[in-house]
Coordinates of C-alpha atoms in Angstrom, one line a residue:
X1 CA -2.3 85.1 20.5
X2 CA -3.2 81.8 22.4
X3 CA -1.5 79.5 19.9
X4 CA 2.0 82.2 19.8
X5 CA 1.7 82.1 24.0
X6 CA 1.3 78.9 24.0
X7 CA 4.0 78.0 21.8
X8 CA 6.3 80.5 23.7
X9 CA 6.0 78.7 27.0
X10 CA 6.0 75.2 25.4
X11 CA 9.6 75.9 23.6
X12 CA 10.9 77.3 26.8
X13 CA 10.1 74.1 28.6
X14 CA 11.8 71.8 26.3
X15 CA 14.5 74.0 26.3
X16 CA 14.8 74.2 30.3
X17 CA 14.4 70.5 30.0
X18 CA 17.6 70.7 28.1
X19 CA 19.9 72.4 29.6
X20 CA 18.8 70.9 32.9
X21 CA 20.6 67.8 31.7
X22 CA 23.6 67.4 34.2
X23 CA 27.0 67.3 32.4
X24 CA 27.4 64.1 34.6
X25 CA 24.2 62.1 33.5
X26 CA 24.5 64.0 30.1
X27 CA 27.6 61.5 29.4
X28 CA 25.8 58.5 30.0
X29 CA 22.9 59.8 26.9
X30 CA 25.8 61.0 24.3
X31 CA 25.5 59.2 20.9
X32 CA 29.0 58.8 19.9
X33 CA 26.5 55.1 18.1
X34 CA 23.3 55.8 17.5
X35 CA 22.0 52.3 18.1
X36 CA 19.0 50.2 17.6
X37 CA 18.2 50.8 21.6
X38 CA 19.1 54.2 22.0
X39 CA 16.5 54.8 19.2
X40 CA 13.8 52.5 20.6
X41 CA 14.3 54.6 23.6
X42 CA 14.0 58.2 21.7
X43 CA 11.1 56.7 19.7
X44 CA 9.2 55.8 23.0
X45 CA 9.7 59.8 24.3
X46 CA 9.0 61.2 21.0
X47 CA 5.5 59.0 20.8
X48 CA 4.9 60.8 23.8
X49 CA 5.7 64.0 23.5
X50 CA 3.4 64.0 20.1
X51 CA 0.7 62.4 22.2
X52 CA 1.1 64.8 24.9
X53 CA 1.2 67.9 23.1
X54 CA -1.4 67.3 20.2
X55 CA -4.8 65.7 19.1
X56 CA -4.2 62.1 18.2
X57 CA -7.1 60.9 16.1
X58 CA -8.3 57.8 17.6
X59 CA -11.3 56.7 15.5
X60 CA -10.8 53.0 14.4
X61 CA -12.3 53.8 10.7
X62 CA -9.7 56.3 10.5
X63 CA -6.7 55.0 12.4
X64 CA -7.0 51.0 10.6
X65 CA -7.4 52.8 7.2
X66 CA -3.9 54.7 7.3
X67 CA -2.3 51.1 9.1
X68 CA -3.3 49.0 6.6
X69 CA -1.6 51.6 4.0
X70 CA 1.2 51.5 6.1
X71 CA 1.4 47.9 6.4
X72 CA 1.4 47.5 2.2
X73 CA 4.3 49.9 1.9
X74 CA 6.0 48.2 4.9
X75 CA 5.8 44.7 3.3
X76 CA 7.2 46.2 0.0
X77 CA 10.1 47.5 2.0
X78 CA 13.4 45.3 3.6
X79 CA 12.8 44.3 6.8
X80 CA 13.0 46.9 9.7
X81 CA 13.9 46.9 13.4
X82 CA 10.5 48.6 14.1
X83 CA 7.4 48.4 13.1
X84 CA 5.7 51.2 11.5
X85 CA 3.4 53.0 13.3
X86 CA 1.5 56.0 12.4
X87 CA -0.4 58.9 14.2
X88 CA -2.8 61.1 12.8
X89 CA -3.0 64.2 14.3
X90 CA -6.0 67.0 13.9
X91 CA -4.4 69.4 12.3
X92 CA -5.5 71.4 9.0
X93 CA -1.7 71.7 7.8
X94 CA -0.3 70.2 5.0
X95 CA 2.0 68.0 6.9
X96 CA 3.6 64.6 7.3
X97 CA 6.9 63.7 9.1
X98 CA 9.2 60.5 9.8
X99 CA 10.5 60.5 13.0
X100 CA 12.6 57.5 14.9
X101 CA 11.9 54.1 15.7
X102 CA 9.3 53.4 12.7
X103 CA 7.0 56.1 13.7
X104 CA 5.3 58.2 11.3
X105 CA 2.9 61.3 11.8
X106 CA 0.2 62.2 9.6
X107 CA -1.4 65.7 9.6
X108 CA -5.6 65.4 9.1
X109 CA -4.8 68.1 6.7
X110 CA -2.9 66.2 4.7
X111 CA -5.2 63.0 4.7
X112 CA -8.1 65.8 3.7
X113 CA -6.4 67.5 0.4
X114 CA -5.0 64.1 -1.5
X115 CA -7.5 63.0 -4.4
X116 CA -6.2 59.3 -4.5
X117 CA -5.2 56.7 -2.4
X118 CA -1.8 56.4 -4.4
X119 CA -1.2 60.0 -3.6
X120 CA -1.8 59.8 0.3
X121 CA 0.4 56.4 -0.3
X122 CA 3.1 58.0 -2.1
X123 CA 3.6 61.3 0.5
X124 CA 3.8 57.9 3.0
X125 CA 6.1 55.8 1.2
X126 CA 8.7 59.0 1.1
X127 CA 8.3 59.2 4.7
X128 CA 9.2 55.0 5.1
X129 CA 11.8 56.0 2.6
X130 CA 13.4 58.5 5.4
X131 CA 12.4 55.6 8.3
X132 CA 14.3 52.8 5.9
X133 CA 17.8 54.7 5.0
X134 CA 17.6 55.7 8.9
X135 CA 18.3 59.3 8.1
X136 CA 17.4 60.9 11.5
X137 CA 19.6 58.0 13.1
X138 CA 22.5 58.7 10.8
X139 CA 22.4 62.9 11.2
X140 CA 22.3 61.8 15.1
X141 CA 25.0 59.7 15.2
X142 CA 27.1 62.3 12.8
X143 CA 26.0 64.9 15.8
X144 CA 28.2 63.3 17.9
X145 CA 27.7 65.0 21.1
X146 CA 24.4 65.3 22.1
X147 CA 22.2 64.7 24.8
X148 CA 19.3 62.8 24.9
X149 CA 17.7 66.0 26.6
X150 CA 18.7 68.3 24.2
X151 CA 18.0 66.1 21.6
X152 CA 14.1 65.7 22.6
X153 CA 13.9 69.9 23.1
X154 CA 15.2 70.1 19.5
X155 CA 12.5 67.8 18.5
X156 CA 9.7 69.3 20.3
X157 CA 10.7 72.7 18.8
X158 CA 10.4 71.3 15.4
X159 CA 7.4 69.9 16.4
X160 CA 5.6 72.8 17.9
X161 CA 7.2 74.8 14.9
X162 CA 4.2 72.9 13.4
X163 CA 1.7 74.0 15.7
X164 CA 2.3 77.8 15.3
X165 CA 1.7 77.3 11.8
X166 CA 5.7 77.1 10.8
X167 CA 4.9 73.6 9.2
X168 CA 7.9 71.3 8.4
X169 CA 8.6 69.4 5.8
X170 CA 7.1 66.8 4.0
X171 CA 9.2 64.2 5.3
X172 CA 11.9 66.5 7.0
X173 CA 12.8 68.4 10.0
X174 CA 12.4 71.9 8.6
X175 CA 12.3 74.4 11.8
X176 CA 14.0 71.8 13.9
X177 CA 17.3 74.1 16.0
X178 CA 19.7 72.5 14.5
X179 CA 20.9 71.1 10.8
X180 CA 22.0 67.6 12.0
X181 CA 17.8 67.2 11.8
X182 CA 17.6 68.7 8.4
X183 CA 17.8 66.5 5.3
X184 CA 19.6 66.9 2.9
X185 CA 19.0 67.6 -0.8
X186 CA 21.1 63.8 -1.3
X187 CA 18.1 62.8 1.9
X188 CA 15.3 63.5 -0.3
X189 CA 15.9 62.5 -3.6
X190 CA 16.8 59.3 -2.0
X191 CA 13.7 59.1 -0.1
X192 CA 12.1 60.0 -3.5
X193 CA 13.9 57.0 -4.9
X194 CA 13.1 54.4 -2.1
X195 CA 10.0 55.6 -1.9
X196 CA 8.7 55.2 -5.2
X197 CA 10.2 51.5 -5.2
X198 CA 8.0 51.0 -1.9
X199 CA 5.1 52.6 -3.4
X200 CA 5.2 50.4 -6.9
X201 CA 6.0 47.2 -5.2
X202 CA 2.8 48.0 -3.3
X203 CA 0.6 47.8 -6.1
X204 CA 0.1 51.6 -6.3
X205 CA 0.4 53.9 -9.1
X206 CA 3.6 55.6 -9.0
X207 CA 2.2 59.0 -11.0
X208 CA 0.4 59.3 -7.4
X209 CA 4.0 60.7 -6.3
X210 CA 4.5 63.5 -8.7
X211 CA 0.5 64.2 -8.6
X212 CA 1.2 64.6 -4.7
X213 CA 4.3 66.7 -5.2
X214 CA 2.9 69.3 -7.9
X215 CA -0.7 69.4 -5.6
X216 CA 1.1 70.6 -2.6
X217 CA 3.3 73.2 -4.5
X218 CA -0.1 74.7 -6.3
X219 CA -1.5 75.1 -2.7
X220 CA 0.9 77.0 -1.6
X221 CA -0.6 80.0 -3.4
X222 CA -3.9 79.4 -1.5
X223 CA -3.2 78.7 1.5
X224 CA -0.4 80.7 2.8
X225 CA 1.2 79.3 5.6
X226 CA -0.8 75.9 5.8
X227 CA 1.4 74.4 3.4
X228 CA 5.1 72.9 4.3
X229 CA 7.7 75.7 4.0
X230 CA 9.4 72.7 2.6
X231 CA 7.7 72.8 -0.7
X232 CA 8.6 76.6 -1.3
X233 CA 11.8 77.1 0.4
X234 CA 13.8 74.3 -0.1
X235 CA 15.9 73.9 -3.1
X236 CA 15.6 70.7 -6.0
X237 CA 12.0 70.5 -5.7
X238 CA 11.2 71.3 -9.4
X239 CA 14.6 69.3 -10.2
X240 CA 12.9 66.2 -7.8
X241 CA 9.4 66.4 -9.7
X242 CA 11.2 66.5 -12.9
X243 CA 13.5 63.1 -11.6
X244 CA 10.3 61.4 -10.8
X245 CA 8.6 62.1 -13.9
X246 CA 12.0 61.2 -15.9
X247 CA 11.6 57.5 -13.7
X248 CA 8.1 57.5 -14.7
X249 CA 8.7 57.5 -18.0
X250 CA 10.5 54.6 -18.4
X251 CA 8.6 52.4 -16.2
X252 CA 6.1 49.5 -17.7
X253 CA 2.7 51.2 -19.2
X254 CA 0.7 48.5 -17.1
X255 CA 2.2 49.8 -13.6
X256 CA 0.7 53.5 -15.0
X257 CA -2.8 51.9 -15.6
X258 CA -2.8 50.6 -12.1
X259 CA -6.7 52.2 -11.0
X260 CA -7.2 53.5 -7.1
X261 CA -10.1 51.7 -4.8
X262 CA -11.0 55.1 -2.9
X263 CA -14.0 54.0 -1.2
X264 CA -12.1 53.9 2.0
X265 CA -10.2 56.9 1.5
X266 CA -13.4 59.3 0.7
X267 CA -15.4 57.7 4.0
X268 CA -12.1 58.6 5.7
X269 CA -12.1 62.2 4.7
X270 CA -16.0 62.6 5.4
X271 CA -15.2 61.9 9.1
X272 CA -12.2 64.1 8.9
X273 CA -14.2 67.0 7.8
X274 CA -17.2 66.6 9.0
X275 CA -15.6 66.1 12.8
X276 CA -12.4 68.2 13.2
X277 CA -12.9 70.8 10.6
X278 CA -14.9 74.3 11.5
X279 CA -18.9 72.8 10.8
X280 CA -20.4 75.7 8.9
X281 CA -17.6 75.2 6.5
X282 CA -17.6 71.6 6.3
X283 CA -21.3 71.5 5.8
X284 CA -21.0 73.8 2.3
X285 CA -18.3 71.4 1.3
X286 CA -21.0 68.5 1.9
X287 CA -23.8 70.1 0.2
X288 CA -21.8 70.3 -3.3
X289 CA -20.9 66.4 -2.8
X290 CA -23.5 65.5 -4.7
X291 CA -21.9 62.3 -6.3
X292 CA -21.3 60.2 -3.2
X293 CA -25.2 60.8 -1.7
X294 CA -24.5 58.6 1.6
X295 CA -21.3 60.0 2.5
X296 CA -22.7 63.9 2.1
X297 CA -25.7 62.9 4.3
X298 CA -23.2 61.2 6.6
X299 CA -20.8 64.5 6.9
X300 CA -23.5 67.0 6.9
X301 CA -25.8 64.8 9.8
X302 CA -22.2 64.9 11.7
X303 CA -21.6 68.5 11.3
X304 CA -25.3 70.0 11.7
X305 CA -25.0 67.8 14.6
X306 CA -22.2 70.2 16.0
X307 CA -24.0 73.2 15.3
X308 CA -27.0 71.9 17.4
X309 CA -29.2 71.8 14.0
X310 CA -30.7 69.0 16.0
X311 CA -34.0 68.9 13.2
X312 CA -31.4 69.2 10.2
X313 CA -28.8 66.7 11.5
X314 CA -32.0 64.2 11.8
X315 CA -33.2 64.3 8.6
X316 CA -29.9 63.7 7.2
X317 CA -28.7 60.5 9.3
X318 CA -32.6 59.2 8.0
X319 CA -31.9 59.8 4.8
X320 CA -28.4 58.1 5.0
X321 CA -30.0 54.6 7.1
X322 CA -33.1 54.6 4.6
X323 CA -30.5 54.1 2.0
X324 CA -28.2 51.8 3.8
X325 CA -29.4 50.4 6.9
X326 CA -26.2 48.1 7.1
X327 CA -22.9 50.0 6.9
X328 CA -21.4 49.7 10.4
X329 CA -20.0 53.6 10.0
X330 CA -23.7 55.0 9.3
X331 CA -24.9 53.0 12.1
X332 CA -22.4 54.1 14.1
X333 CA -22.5 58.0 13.6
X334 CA -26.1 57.9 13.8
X335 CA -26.4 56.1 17.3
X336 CA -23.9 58.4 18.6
X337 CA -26.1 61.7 17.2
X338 CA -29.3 60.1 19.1
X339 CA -27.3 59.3 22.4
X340 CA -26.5 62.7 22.3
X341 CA -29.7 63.7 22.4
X342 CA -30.9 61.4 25.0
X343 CA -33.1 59.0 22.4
X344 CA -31.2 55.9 24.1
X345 CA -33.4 53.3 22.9
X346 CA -32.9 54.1 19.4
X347 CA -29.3 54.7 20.2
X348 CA -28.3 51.6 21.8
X349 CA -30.2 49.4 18.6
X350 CA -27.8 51.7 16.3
X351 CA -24.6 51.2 18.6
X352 CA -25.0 47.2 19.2
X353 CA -26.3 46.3 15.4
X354 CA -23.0 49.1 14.4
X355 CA -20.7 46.8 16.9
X356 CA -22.1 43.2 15.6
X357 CA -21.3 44.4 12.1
X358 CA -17.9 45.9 12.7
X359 CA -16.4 44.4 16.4
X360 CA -13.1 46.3 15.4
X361 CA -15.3 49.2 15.8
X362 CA -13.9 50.3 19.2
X363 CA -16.3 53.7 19.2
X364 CA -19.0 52.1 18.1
X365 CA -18.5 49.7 21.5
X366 CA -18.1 53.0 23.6
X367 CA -21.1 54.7 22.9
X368 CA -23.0 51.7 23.6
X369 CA -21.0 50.6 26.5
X370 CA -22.7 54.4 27.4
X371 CA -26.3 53.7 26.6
X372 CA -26.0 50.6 29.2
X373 CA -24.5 52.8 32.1
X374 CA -27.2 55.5 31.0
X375 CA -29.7 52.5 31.4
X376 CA -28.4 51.3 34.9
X377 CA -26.6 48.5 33.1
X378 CA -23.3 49.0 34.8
X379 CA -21.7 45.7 35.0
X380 CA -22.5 45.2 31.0
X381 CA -20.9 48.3 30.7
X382 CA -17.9 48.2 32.7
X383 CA -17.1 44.7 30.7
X384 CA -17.7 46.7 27.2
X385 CA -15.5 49.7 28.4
X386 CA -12.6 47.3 29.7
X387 CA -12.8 46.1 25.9
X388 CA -12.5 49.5 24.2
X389 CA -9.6 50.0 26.5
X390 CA -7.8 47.5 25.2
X391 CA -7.6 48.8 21.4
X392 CA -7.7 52.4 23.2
X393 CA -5.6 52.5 26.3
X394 CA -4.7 55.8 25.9
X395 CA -8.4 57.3 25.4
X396 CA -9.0 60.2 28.2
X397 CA -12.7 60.3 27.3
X398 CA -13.0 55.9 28.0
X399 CA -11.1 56.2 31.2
X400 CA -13.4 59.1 32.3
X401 CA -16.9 56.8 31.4
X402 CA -15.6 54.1 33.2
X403 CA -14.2 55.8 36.1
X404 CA -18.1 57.6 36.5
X405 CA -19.5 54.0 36.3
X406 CA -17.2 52.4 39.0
X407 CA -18.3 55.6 41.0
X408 CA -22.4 54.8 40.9
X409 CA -21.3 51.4 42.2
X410 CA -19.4 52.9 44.6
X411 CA -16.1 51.5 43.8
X412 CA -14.0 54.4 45.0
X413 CA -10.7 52.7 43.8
X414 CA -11.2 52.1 40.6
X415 CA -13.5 55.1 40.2
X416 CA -9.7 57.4 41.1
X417 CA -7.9 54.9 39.2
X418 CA -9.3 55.4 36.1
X419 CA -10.3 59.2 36.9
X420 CA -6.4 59.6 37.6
X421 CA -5.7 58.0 34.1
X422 CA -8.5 60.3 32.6
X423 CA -6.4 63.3 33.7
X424 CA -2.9 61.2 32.5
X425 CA -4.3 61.2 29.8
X426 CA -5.3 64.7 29.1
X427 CA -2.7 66.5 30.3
X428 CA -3.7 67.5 33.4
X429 CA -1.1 67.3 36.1
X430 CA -3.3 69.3 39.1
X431 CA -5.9 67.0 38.9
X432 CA -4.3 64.0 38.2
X433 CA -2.4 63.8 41.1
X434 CA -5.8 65.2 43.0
X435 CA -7.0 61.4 42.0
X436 CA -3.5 59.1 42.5
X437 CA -3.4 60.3 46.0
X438 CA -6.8 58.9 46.5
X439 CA -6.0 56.1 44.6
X440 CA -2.9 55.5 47.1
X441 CA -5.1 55.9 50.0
X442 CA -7.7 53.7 49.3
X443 CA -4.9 51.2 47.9
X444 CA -5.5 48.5 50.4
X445 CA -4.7 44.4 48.5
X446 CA -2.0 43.4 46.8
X447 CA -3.7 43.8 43.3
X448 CA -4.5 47.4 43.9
X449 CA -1.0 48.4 44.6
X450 CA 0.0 46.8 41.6
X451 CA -2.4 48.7 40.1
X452 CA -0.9 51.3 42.0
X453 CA 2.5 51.0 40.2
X454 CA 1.1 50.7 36.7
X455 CA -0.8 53.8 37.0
X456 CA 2.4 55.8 38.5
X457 CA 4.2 54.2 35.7
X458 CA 2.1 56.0 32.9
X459 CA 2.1 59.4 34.8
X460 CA 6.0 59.2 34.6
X461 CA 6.2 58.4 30.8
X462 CA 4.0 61.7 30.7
X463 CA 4.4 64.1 33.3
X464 CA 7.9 64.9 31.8
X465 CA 6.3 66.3 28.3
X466 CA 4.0 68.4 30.5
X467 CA 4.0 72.4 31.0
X468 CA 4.7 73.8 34.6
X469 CA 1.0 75.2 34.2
X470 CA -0.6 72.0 33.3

C-alpha cells in the first residue's frame, strides 16, 4: 500500500508539473527540432529525476564494472554526441531502459539473473542500439507539440510505472502516457540489428543476445510481474528471437566460440545480492555456491552481517582473508563489517591496505576516512572525504560524515554546507533548507558565498523532482 500511495502522489506531481507549464513559456520548450541541445537539456532533468526518485548504486566495484562494458560497446558503435553513461538502480525487476542524451539505466535485477557477461552485454548493446538510431529523439520530434514539462511528467510516469512493479521494456518505454515514447516493432528489431553489430564488434559472443532474450521470456512464468510486460505483451518477440538466431547462423564459427571472462561479473552479483537483496534469502543462495568458496564467504559475511549474526558474519570474512589476504574487495567488505562493530584498529589496517591496493576504491577510502574521524584524526579525514567526493559528489551518506567532522572542529559553515547537501541529496526538502539558511547566515567571505551559490545551484537541479511532502 506504501509503494501504490506512493506512486499515486508521485504521478500526480509530475502531472501538476505539467500542466502548470504556461502556454506562454510552453512555446519557448515546443520541439517542432528535437536537437542535440534540447536533448542535452532533457538528458540533464531525466538524470535527475532517476536520481531523485530511486536508489542509484554507487559502489565503485559495481558502477566501473558496468562502465567499462559500456565503454567496449560504445567504441564498437559510430561516434555519438554523448557519452554513455549508465545507472544502476536497486531494484529486483527485470529491467533495463535507454533514455536521452547517452544515458542508460540498469535494474540490479537484471545485472542479478544474466549467467554471462555477453548476455548482460547484449540486453546493453540493444539499449545503445535505441541511444544510436536516436529513437526517443526521433518519436519526440514526430510529437511535434510538446512541452518540455509534459514531456518530463510522461517520463516520470513511465518511470514510476517501474516502481509499482508495471516494469517497462527492455529497451522501451512500455507504460509511458503516450505512444510517441513507445517503440515500435520496426524500433526493435532495429535495435536488435545494431545491437548485435555493437555486441560482436566488441569481442562478445553474439548467442549471449538470444540466450538473454529466451531467459527473460522463461521467467516470466516465475516471477509474475518482476519481469518486463515487454517480453509477454508485445508482439514479434518469438519472430525477433527467431531473426537473431537466423543471423546467428550464418555468422563465422570462430565469433560463436568467443568464451566469457566472468570473474568480474559473478563478484559483481555477490555484492548485488548479498547487499540490496532481502538477507535471509540471499544467505541460502550463498550457502549452495559452493564452486566459487571466496565469493560465498564474501556474500554470506555481508548478509549475516545485516542480520546482526555478528559471530556468523565473523567467521565467514576469516575464512575469506585466510584464503586471500590481498583482494582489495575482501579487504574492503571486511574492514567495513569490523568498523561497524567498533573493532577500529582492525578496521582501519583492512580499509587503508583495501585503498593502497585499489585507490579507485572510493568506499574503501570512505570507511577509512571514518576510522580517522572515529580516532580524532579529523584533518586526515576531511582530506580523505574531500577525495571520495570527487568520484562521489552526489553521495548523501559522504556529505553527511564530513559535515559531522567539520562540526567537532567547530566549523559551523562547512558543517551546514555539507549537512544541506546531505539532505540535497536525499530528498529532503524540510531539512535541507533548515541547513542553507544557516549556511546563508554564517556566509560571511567571498569564498563562502560562492560556495553559497554552488550549493543553491544543486538544490534547484533537484528540488523540482521533489514531492510537496518531501
Amino acid at each position: 500500500m506504501q509503494t501504490l500511495k506512493r506512486l499515486k502522489t508521485f504521478v500526480c506531481f509530475f502531472l501538476i508539473l505539467a500542466l502548470m507549464v504556461p502556454a506562454t513559456q510552453a512555446k519557448a520548450f515546443i520541439f517542432s527540432e528535437f536537437t542535440i541541445t534540447d536533448e542535452a537539456e532533457l538528458g540533464t532533468k531525466v538524470h535527475s529525476l532517476i536520481r531523485s526518485n530511486y536508489h542509484v548504486v554507487q559502489d565503485p566495484e559495481i558502477t566501473s564494472y558496468i562502465q567499462d562494458i559500456a565503454s567496449r560497446l560504445e567504441k564498437a558503435a559510430p561516434p555519438q554526441p554523448f557519452p554513455l553513461q549508465v545507472d544502476v538502480v536497486e531494484d529486483r525487476s527485470l529491467n533495463a531502459m535507454a533514455t536521452v542524451a547517452g544515458y542508460m539505466v540498469l535494474f540490479s535485477g537484471m545485472i542479478t539473473r544474466m549467467e554471462t557477461e555477453s548476455e548482460l552485454a547484449s540486453i546493453m548493446s540493444h539499449e545503445l542500439g535505441h541511444i544510436t538510431q536516436r529513437h526517443v529523439a526521433r518519436n519526440i520530434e514526430r510529437s511535434q507539440k510538446i512541452s518540455a514539462g509534459a514531456l518530463l511528467g510522461i517520463l516520470a510516469g513511465a518511470l514510476v510505472g517501474a516502481e509499482a512493479g508495471e516494469t517497462m521494456a527492455v529497451g522501451s518505454m512500455a507504460g509511458a502516457q503516450s505512444a510517441f515514447l513507445s517503440y515500435s516493432r520496426e524500433d526493435e528489431r532495429e535495435a536488435d540489428h545494431v545491437g548485435m553489430n555493437y555486441l560482436i564488434e566488441a569481442g562478445y559472443n553474439p548467442k549471449g543476445m538470444v540466450s538473454a532474450m529466451q531467459k527473460i521470456r522463461r521467467l516470466q512464468f516465475f516471477s509474475g510481474g518482476d519481469i518486463p510486460s515487454y517480453m509477454s505483451t508485445h508482439p514479434g518477440v518469438d519472430e525477433r528471437i527467431s531473426y537473431l538466431r537466423n543471423r546467428i547462423e550464418r555468422l563465422d564459427d570462430e565469433l560463436l566460440k568467443r568464451e566469457d571472462d566472468n570473474t568480474r561479473l559473478y563478484r559483481v552479483q555477490t555484492l548485488l545480492r548479498a547487499r540490496h537483496d532481502d538477507p535471509s534469502k540471499a544467505l541460502e543462495h550463498f550457502r549452495k555456491q559452493s564452486e566459487h568458496e571466496c565469493l560465498a564467504n564474501l556474500g554470506m559475511g555481508i548478509a549475516n552481517s545485516r542480520m546482526n549474526r555478528v559471530r556468523d558474519a565473523e567467521q565467514n570474512f576469516e575464512k575469506l582473508l585466510s584464503i586471500s589476504d590481498q583482494d582489495p574487495l575482501f579487504l574492503r567488505e571486511a574492514g567495513r563489517f569490523y568498523f561497524q562493530y567498533d573493532r577500529l584498529d582492525k578496521a582501519g589496517e583492512l580499509l587503508q591496505k583495501a585503498a593502497m591496493l585499489n585507490p579507485d576504491d572510493s568506499l574503501a577510502l570512505l570507511f577509512y576516512a571514518r576510522v580517522l574521524a572515529e580516532k580524532g584524526d579529523t584533518d586526515t579525514a576531511i582530506s580523505y572525504f574531500r577525495e571520495t567526493l570527487k568520484k562521489m559528489p552526489e553521495n548523501s551518506r559522504v556529505h553527511e560524515f564530513m559535515a559531522r567532522t567539520y562540526g567537532e572542529q567547530g566549523d559551523n559553515f562547512m558543517a551546514h554546507t555539507h549537512m544541506a547537501y546531505a539532505h540535497i541529496y536525499n530528498n529532503q526538502r524540510s531539512r535541507a533548507d533548515f541547513h542553507m539558511d544557516r549556511v546563508r547566515a554564517a556566509a560571511q567571505t567571498a569564498e563562502q558565498e560562492k560556495k553559497v551559490k554552488e550549493l543553491e545551484k544543486a538544490y534547484e537541479q533537484r528540488v523540482q523532482f521533489w514531492k510537496k511532502t518531501s
